[in-house]
C-alpha cells in the first residue's frame, strides 16, 4: 500500500476523511509506505523551496498525530530516494504529451493556478512521477480521494506499456482504495485546498475550528430557522456525514432541516462540538511530538533508507527492460 502527500501546507480534514483514516485503519493489515512528496511539491512551488522544506516536518507531524505508527508504516521522503527520479525519467518515454494534457485532475489544477504558457513542464508530468512512486514500491493499493483516480489510471497504462515492452509483467497494476467520504468540500463549498485557505487544518486551534464552522456555506435560501432548507450542497451536512458518529441523529437532523425548524446556528454548534472532539486528541499529540523535531526527522530518515532498498530493486528491473544494466 502506497500513498503520498505534497508538503505544501498542513494536512486538513479533507485528507483525514479521504485517505489518512484509511491508512491508519489498514496499517496493520497491509505493508504500507507513505511518501512525503517534496519533489512533486516543487513542480508548482519551485519558487518557494524553503516553504516545501519546512512543510516536510509539518506533514510528518500530521501523520504521527493522526496515528500513523512508524514501527509498522514506512514514512519516507521522496527526494531521499533518487531511484524514483530515475524511474520517472524512464517512464516519461512511455507517455505522450497528448496523454499528459488529457489528465482531468491536472487540467483543473492548471486552471486553478492560472498557468498558461508558464506551465512548468514538471507539473504537467507529475502523474508520471506519481507512477514511479507507486510502482517503485510494487504497490497494489493506493488509499486516496477520488481526485487521484486519473493518476491511478495513468500509472496502470505505464505498467502495461512496460509489460508490453518486456514481454512479461515487471511491476504490478494498482487500484485506488476510496474512503466512503470521497470528497469533502472546503468551508465555502469549493474544492478544499491549502491554497484557497478554505480547509480546516488538522492542527487548527479550537478558535480556528469555531470560526471556520461559523463561516461554512449552508443554504442561502434558508434564512429563518423555520424555513425549509437544503441538505445537498450544504457544507455543514457534508462534514457531519464525514465525522459525526451518531449516524441516526444526523439523519434526523437532515429531516428536520428539510422540513424547516432547524436553524443554521444550532446545526453549526453541533458540528463545532463534533470537530472539536475529533481534533482535540490529534492536536495534543501533535503539540507533544513537535517538541522534538529531531526525533521526527530521524523517523523520516530511517523510513527513507528502508524505502530506498525497495525502490532500488524495482529500478533495476525496469532498467533491465531498457537494456541499461549491461554496460558494467
Ligand atoms: N498527488 C498527491 C497529492 O496531491 C500526492 C502524491 C504523490 C501521491 N505521490 C503519490 C498520492 C503516490 C498517491 C500515490 O496529494
Short mmCIF file of C-alpha atoms and ligand atoms in Angstrom, two decimals:
data_model
loop_
_atom_site.label_atom_id
_atom_site.label_comp_id
_atom_site.label_asym_id
_atom_site.label_seq_id
_atom_site.Cartn_x
_atom_site.Cartn_y
_atom_site.Cartn_z
CA UNK A 1 0.00 0.00 0.00
CA UNK A 2 1.42 3.37 -1.02
CA UNK A 3 0.27 6.96 -0.80
CA UNK A 4 1.83 10.34 -0.71
CA UNK A 5 1.16 13.96 0.15
CA UNK A 6 2.71 17.13 -1.16
CA UNK A 7 4.32 19.12 1.64
CA UNK A 8 2.83 22.44 0.56
CA UNK A 9 0.98 23.15 3.80
CA UNK A 10 -0.54 21.42 6.79
CA UNK A 11 -2.83 18.49 6.08
CA UNK A 12 -6.53 19.11 6.64
CA UNK A 13 -9.79 17.32 7.40
CA UNK A 14 -10.22 16.51 3.71
CA UNK A 15 -7.00 14.49 3.79
CA UNK A 16 -8.16 12.87 7.00
CA UNK A 17 -11.56 11.77 5.70
CA UNK A 18 -10.33 10.91 2.22
CA UNK A 19 -7.20 8.97 2.98
CA UNK A 20 -5.48 9.29 6.38
CA UNK A 21 -8.19 7.42 8.29
CA UNK A 22 -7.90 4.50 5.85
CA UNK A 23 -4.13 4.48 6.16
CA UNK A 24 -4.33 4.28 9.95
CA UNK A 25 -7.03 1.61 9.88
CA UNK A 26 -5.13 -0.62 7.45
CA UNK A 27 -1.55 -0.12 8.54
CA UNK A 28 -1.55 -3.38 10.48
CA UNK A 29 -3.15 -5.30 7.62
CA UNK A 30 -1.02 -4.16 4.68
CA UNK A 31 2.61 -3.31 4.31
CA UNK A 32 2.42 0.46 3.94
CA UNK A 33 4.71 3.19 2.68
CA UNK A 34 3.81 6.86 2.83
CA UNK A 35 5.81 9.32 0.79
CA UNK A 36 6.23 12.96 1.63
CA UNK A 37 6.27 14.06 -2.00
CA UNK A 38 8.60 17.04 -1.86
CA UNK A 39 9.73 16.66 -5.48
CA UNK A 40 6.11 16.70 -6.59
CA UNK A 41 5.54 19.80 -4.44
CA UNK A 42 8.36 21.55 -6.27
CA UNK A 43 6.58 21.05 -9.61
CA UNK A 44 4.48 24.08 -8.77
CA UNK A 45 6.44 25.53 -5.82
CA UNK A 46 9.91 25.80 -7.34
CA UNK A 47 9.91 29.48 -6.43
CA UNK A 48 9.32 28.68 -2.74
CA UNK A 49 11.63 25.77 -1.92
CA UNK A 50 12.05 26.90 1.68
CA UNK A 51 8.30 26.51 2.28
CA UNK A 52 8.38 22.99 0.89
CA UNK A 53 11.33 22.09 3.11
CA UNK A 54 9.60 23.46 6.20
CA UNK A 55 6.37 21.64 5.46
CA UNK A 56 8.10 18.24 5.31
CA UNK A 57 8.23 18.29 9.09
CA UNK A 58 4.66 19.60 9.39
CA UNK A 59 3.28 16.80 7.25
CA UNK A 60 5.25 14.19 9.19
CA UNK A 61 3.83 15.61 12.42
CA UNK A 62 0.33 15.35 10.97
CA UNK A 63 0.91 11.68 10.11
CA UNK A 64 2.16 10.79 13.55
CA UNK A 65 -0.55 12.84 15.26
CA UNK A 66 -3.41 11.03 13.47
CA UNK A 67 -1.95 7.68 14.47
CA UNK A 68 0.35 6.56 11.67
CA UNK A 69 2.71 4.23 13.53
CA UNK A 70 6.27 4.44 12.21
CA UNK A 71 7.05 0.98 13.56
CA UNK A 72 4.62 -0.56 11.04
CA UNK A 73 4.35 2.15 8.36
CA UNK A 74 7.37 3.40 6.43
CA UNK A 75 7.34 7.20 6.23
CA UNK A 76 9.78 8.27 3.50
CA UNK A 77 10.89 11.45 1.80
CA UNK A 78 10.57 11.35 -1.98
CA UNK A 79 13.74 13.35 -2.66
CA UNK A 80 15.78 10.99 -0.49
CA UNK A 81 15.06 8.16 -2.94
CA UNK A 82 16.77 9.10 -6.21
CA UNK A 83 15.62 5.81 -7.79
CA UNK A 84 12.16 7.38 -8.07
CA UNK A 85 13.58 10.20 -10.19
CA UNK A 86 15.31 7.74 -12.49
CA UNK A 87 12.14 5.67 -12.82
CA UNK A 88 10.28 8.87 -13.72
CA UNK A 89 12.85 9.61 -16.42
CA UNK A 90 12.33 6.17 -17.98
CA UNK A 91 8.54 6.28 -17.69
CA UNK A 92 8.41 9.68 -19.42
CA UNK A 93 9.32 7.81 -22.60
CA UNK A 94 6.19 5.68 -22.29
CA UNK A 95 3.75 8.60 -22.14
CA UNK A 96 2.72 11.06 -24.83
CA UNK A 97 2.29 14.79 -24.37
CA UNK A 98 -1.32 14.45 -25.53
CA UNK A 99 -1.95 11.89 -22.77
CA UNK A 100 -0.46 14.18 -20.13
CA UNK A 101 -2.65 17.04 -21.31
CA UNK A 102 -5.77 14.87 -21.03
CA UNK A 103 -5.47 14.11 -17.30
CA UNK A 104 -8.60 15.79 -15.84
CA UNK A 105 -7.14 16.41 -12.37
CA UNK A 106 -4.03 18.05 -13.78
CA UNK A 107 -6.20 20.07 -16.17
CA UNK A 108 -8.29 21.51 -13.36
CA UNK A 109 -5.19 22.18 -11.25
CA UNK A 110 -3.63 24.07 -14.17
CA UNK A 111 -6.78 26.14 -14.45
CA UNK A 112 -6.94 26.79 -10.69
CA UNK A 113 -3.33 28.00 -10.69
CA UNK A 114 -3.84 30.11 -13.81
CA UNK A 115 -0.91 28.54 -15.63
CA UNK A 116 -0.78 29.35 -19.33
CA UNK A 117 2.48 29.33 -21.31
CA UNK A 118 4.32 29.44 -17.99
CA UNK A 119 3.14 25.95 -17.04
CA UNK A 120 6.18 24.14 -15.60
CA UNK A 121 6.91 21.02 -17.65
CA UNK A 122 7.45 19.12 -14.41
CA UNK A 123 3.92 19.97 -13.32
CA UNK A 124 2.32 18.54 -16.44
CA UNK A 125 4.42 15.41 -15.96
CA UNK A 126 3.86 14.90 -12.24
CA UNK A 127 1.44 12.00 -12.78
CA UNK A 128 4.41 10.14 -14.28
CA UNK A 129 6.46 10.80 -11.18
CA UNK A 130 3.49 9.57 -9.18
CA UNK A 131 3.51 6.38 -11.26
CA UNK A 132 7.15 5.99 -10.24
CA UNK A 133 6.18 6.48 -6.57
CA UNK A 134 3.51 3.80 -6.75
CA UNK A 135 5.39 1.21 -8.81
CA UNK A 136 8.67 1.94 -7.03
CA UNK A 137 7.22 0.05 -4.08
CA UNK A 138 5.33 -2.55 -6.14
CA UNK A 139 2.19 -1.12 -4.55
CA UNK A 140 -1.17 -2.60 -5.43
CA UNK A 141 -3.35 -0.45 -3.17
CA UNK A 142 -3.44 3.34 -3.10
CA UNK A 143 -5.74 4.91 -0.45
CA UNK A 144 -6.64 8.26 -2.00
CA UNK A 145 -9.51 10.64 -2.64
CA UNK A 146 -11.36 10.39 -5.93
CA UNK A 147 -9.40 13.30 -7.44
CA UNK A 148 -6.47 10.87 -7.66
CA UNK A 149 -8.27 8.29 -9.82
CA UNK A 150 -6.80 9.69 -13.06
CA UNK A 151 -3.30 9.18 -11.58
CA UNK A 152 -4.06 5.51 -10.92
CA UNK A 153 -5.32 5.11 -14.46
CA UNK A 154 -2.19 6.72 -15.90
CA UNK A 155 0.01 4.55 -13.66
CA UNK A 156 -1.65 1.39 -14.91
CA UNK A 157 -1.20 2.47 -18.52
CA UNK A 158 2.52 2.85 -17.88
CA UNK A 159 2.62 -0.51 -16.10
CA UNK A 160 1.01 -2.18 -19.13
CA UNK A 161 3.25 -0.37 -21.60
CA UNK A 162 6.25 -1.60 -19.65
CA UNK A 163 4.97 -5.18 -19.56
CA UNK A 164 4.36 -4.99 -23.30
CA UNK A 165 7.95 -3.89 -23.89
CA UNK A 166 9.39 -6.51 -21.57
CA UNK A 167 7.15 -9.32 -22.71
CA UNK A 168 6.29 -10.05 -19.08
CA UNK A 169 4.92 -8.23 -16.06
CA UNK A 170 7.55 -6.01 -14.42
CA UNK A 171 5.59 -4.17 -11.71
CA UNK A 172 2.01 -4.88 -10.60
CA UNK A 173 -1.04 -2.82 -11.56
CA UNK A 174 -2.64 -0.90 -8.71
CA UNK A 175 -6.07 0.20 -7.64
CA UNK A 176 -7.40 3.07 -5.58
CA UNK A 177 -8.85 2.43 -2.16
CA UNK A 178 -11.57 5.07 -1.87
CA UNK A 179 -12.97 6.00 1.53
CA UNK A 180 -16.73 6.34 1.96
CA UNK A 181 -16.23 10.12 2.14
CA UNK A 182 -14.79 10.57 -1.34
CA UNK A 183 -14.52 14.33 -1.33
CA UNK A 184 -15.01 16.81 1.48
CA UNK A 185 -15.71 20.35 0.28
CA UNK A 186 -13.95 23.43 1.63
CA UNK A 187 -15.90 25.63 4.06
CA UNK A 188 -17.02 27.82 1.12
CA UNK A 189 -18.32 24.83 -0.82
CA UNK A 190 -15.47 24.89 -3.34
CA UNK A 191 -12.83 22.17 -3.53
CA UNK A 192 -10.93 22.04 -0.22
CA UNK A 193 -7.46 23.37 -0.90
CA UNK A 194 -4.47 24.52 1.06
CA UNK A 195 -4.04 27.47 -1.28
CA UNK A 196 -7.67 28.65 -1.08
CA UNK A 197 -7.50 28.71 2.74
CA UNK A 198 -10.93 27.09 2.87
CA UNK A 199 -9.89 23.90 4.63
CA UNK A 200 -9.72 23.04 8.34
CA UNK A 201 -6.17 22.01 9.20
CA UNK A 202 -5.60 19.01 11.46
CA UNK A 203 -3.53 21.39 13.56
CA UNK A 204 -6.25 24.07 13.74
CA UNK A 205 -6.78 25.71 17.14
CA UNK A 206 -10.20 25.50 18.84
CA UNK A 207 -10.89 29.11 17.79
CA UNK A 208 -9.93 28.47 14.19
CA UNK A 209 -12.25 25.47 14.11
CA UNK A 210 -15.11 27.52 15.54
CA UNK A 211 -14.55 30.38 13.07
CA UNK A 212 -14.33 28.06 10.07
CA UNK A 213 -17.53 26.29 11.11
CA UNK A 214 -19.28 29.64 11.51
CA UNK A 215 -18.18 30.64 8.03
CA UNK A 216 -19.48 27.44 6.43
CA UNK A 217 -21.69 27.67 3.40
CA UNK A 218 -25.16 26.29 4.11
CA UNK A 219 -28.27 27.06 2.08
CA UNK A 220 -28.60 30.73 1.07
CA UNK A 221 -32.38 30.22 0.85
CA UNK A 222 -32.58 29.08 4.47
CA UNK A 223 -32.91 32.45 6.20
CA UNK A 224 -35.09 31.78 9.24
CA UNK A 225 -34.84 28.61 11.31
CA UNK A 226 -38.42 27.81 10.34
CA UNK A 227 -37.66 27.91 6.58
CA UNK A 228 -37.21 24.56 4.86
CA UNK A 229 -33.54 24.09 3.97
CA UNK A 230 -31.43 22.16 1.51
CA UNK A 231 -29.13 19.41 2.71
CA UNK A 232 -27.50 18.77 -0.67
CA UNK A 233 -24.57 21.10 -1.26
CA UNK A 234 -24.76 22.16 2.39
CA UNK A 235 -21.22 22.07 3.72
CA UNK A 236 -22.23 21.56 7.36
CA UNK A 237 -24.03 18.35 6.47
CA UNK A 238 -21.11 17.15 4.38
CA UNK A 239 -18.88 17.45 7.45
CA UNK A 240 -21.44 15.90 9.79
CA UNK A 241 -21.70 12.92 7.47
CA UNK A 242 -17.94 12.56 7.46
CA UNK A 243 -17.27 13.00 11.18
CA UNK A 244 -20.41 12.60 13.31
CA UNK A 245 -20.52 9.01 14.51
CA UNK A 246 -24.19 9.31 15.55
CA UNK A 247 -25.46 8.40 12.09
CA UNK A 248 -29.12 8.14 13.03
CA UNK A 249 -29.12 11.52 14.71
CA UNK A 250 -27.58 13.05 11.59
CA UNK A 251 -30.39 11.52 9.53
CA UNK A 252 -32.88 13.06 11.95
CA UNK A 253 -31.22 16.46 11.67
CA UNK A 254 -31.38 16.28 7.89
CA UNK A 255 -35.07 15.58 8.01
CA UNK A 256 -35.76 18.46 10.41
CA UNK A 257 -33.63 20.80 8.32
CA UNK A 258 -35.50 19.88 5.13
CA UNK A 259 -38.87 20.34 6.76
CA UNK A 260 -37.92 23.60 8.46
CA UNK A 261 -37.42 24.16 12.17
CA UNK A 262 -33.69 23.65 12.48
CA UNK A 263 -31.56 26.77 12.37
CA UNK A 264 -28.04 27.08 10.99
CA UNK A 265 -26.76 28.26 14.37
CA UNK A 266 -27.86 25.10 16.18
CA UNK A 267 -26.59 22.93 13.36
CA UNK A 268 -23.20 24.60 13.37
CA UNK A 269 -22.97 24.31 17.12
CA UNK A 270 -23.31 20.57 16.82
CA UNK A 271 -20.68 20.36 14.10
CA UNK A 272 -18.32 22.50 16.15
CA UNK A 273 -18.64 20.04 19.04
CA UNK A 274 -18.05 17.07 16.77
CA UNK A 275 -14.97 18.58 15.13
CA UNK A 276 -13.51 19.80 18.42
CA UNK A 277 -13.78 16.23 19.71
CA UNK A 278 -12.15 14.77 16.59
CA UNK A 279 -9.29 17.25 16.51
CA UNK A 280 -8.51 17.68 20.21
CA UNK A 281 -6.55 14.42 20.63
CA UNK A 282 -4.80 14.95 17.28
CA UNK A 283 -3.76 18.45 18.29
CA UNK A 284 -2.43 17.42 21.68
CA UNK A 285 -0.39 14.55 20.24
CA UNK A 286 0.95 16.93 17.61
CA UNK A 287 2.00 19.50 20.19
CA UNK A 288 3.86 16.86 22.12
CA UNK A 289 5.65 15.48 19.05
CA UNK A 290 6.55 18.96 17.80
CA UNK A 291 8.75 19.45 20.86
CA UNK A 292 11.26 17.01 19.42
CA UNK A 293 11.68 17.73 15.69
CA UNK A 294 14.97 15.79 15.59
CA UNK A 295 13.12 12.61 16.55
CA UNK A 296 10.60 13.17 13.76
CA UNK A 297 13.36 13.80 11.22
CA UNK A 298 15.05 10.59 12.38
CA UNK A 299 11.84 8.67 11.67
CA UNK A 300 11.77 10.10 8.14
CA UNK A 301 15.47 9.28 7.73
CA UNK A 302 15.19 5.63 8.66
CA UNK A 303 11.96 5.24 6.66
CA UNK A 304 13.69 6.69 3.62
CA UNK A 305 16.56 4.24 3.97
CA UNK A 306 14.18 1.31 4.05
CA UNK A 307 12.20 2.68 1.09
CA UNK A 308 15.40 3.20 -0.87
CA UNK A 309 16.15 -0.55 -0.81
CA UNK A 310 12.78 -1.49 -2.31
CA UNK A 311 12.90 1.22 -4.96
CA UNK A 312 16.43 0.18 -5.97
CA UNK A 313 15.26 -3.36 -6.70
CA UNK A 314 12.35 -2.09 -8.82
CA UNK A 315 14.61 0.32 -10.69
CA UNK A 316 16.99 -2.49 -11.52
CA UNK A 317 14.11 -4.50 -13.02
CA UNK A 318 12.95 -1.52 -15.08
CA UNK A 319 16.49 -0.68 -16.26
CA UNK A 320 16.70 -4.28 -17.42
CA UNK A 321 13.74 -3.71 -19.76
CA UNK A 322 15.70 -0.90 -21.43
CA UNK A 323 18.99 -2.91 -21.51
CA UNK A 324 20.58 -0.42 -19.15
CA UNK A 325 22.17 -2.96 -16.80
CA UNK A 326 24.55 -4.41 -19.38
CA UNK A 327 27.24 -1.77 -19.58
CA UNK A 328 29.21 -2.57 -16.43
N1 LIG B 1 -0.72 13.80 -5.78
C1 LIG B 1 -0.89 13.54 -4.40
C2 LIG B 1 -1.49 14.82 -3.77
O1 LIG B 1 -1.86 15.71 -4.45
C3 LIG B 1 0.42 13.25 -3.68
C4 LIG B 1 1.14 12.00 -4.12
C5 LIG B 1 2.44 11.94 -4.52
C6 LIG B 1 0.64 10.67 -4.15
N2 LIG B 1 2.79 10.68 -4.81
C7 LIG B 1 1.74 9.86 -4.60
C8 LIG B 1 -0.58 10.06 -3.87
C9 LIG B 1 1.59 8.49 -4.79
C10 LIG B 1 -0.72 8.68 -4.05
C11 LIG B 1 0.37 7.91 -4.52
O2 LIG B 1 -1.59 14.93 -2.57
#
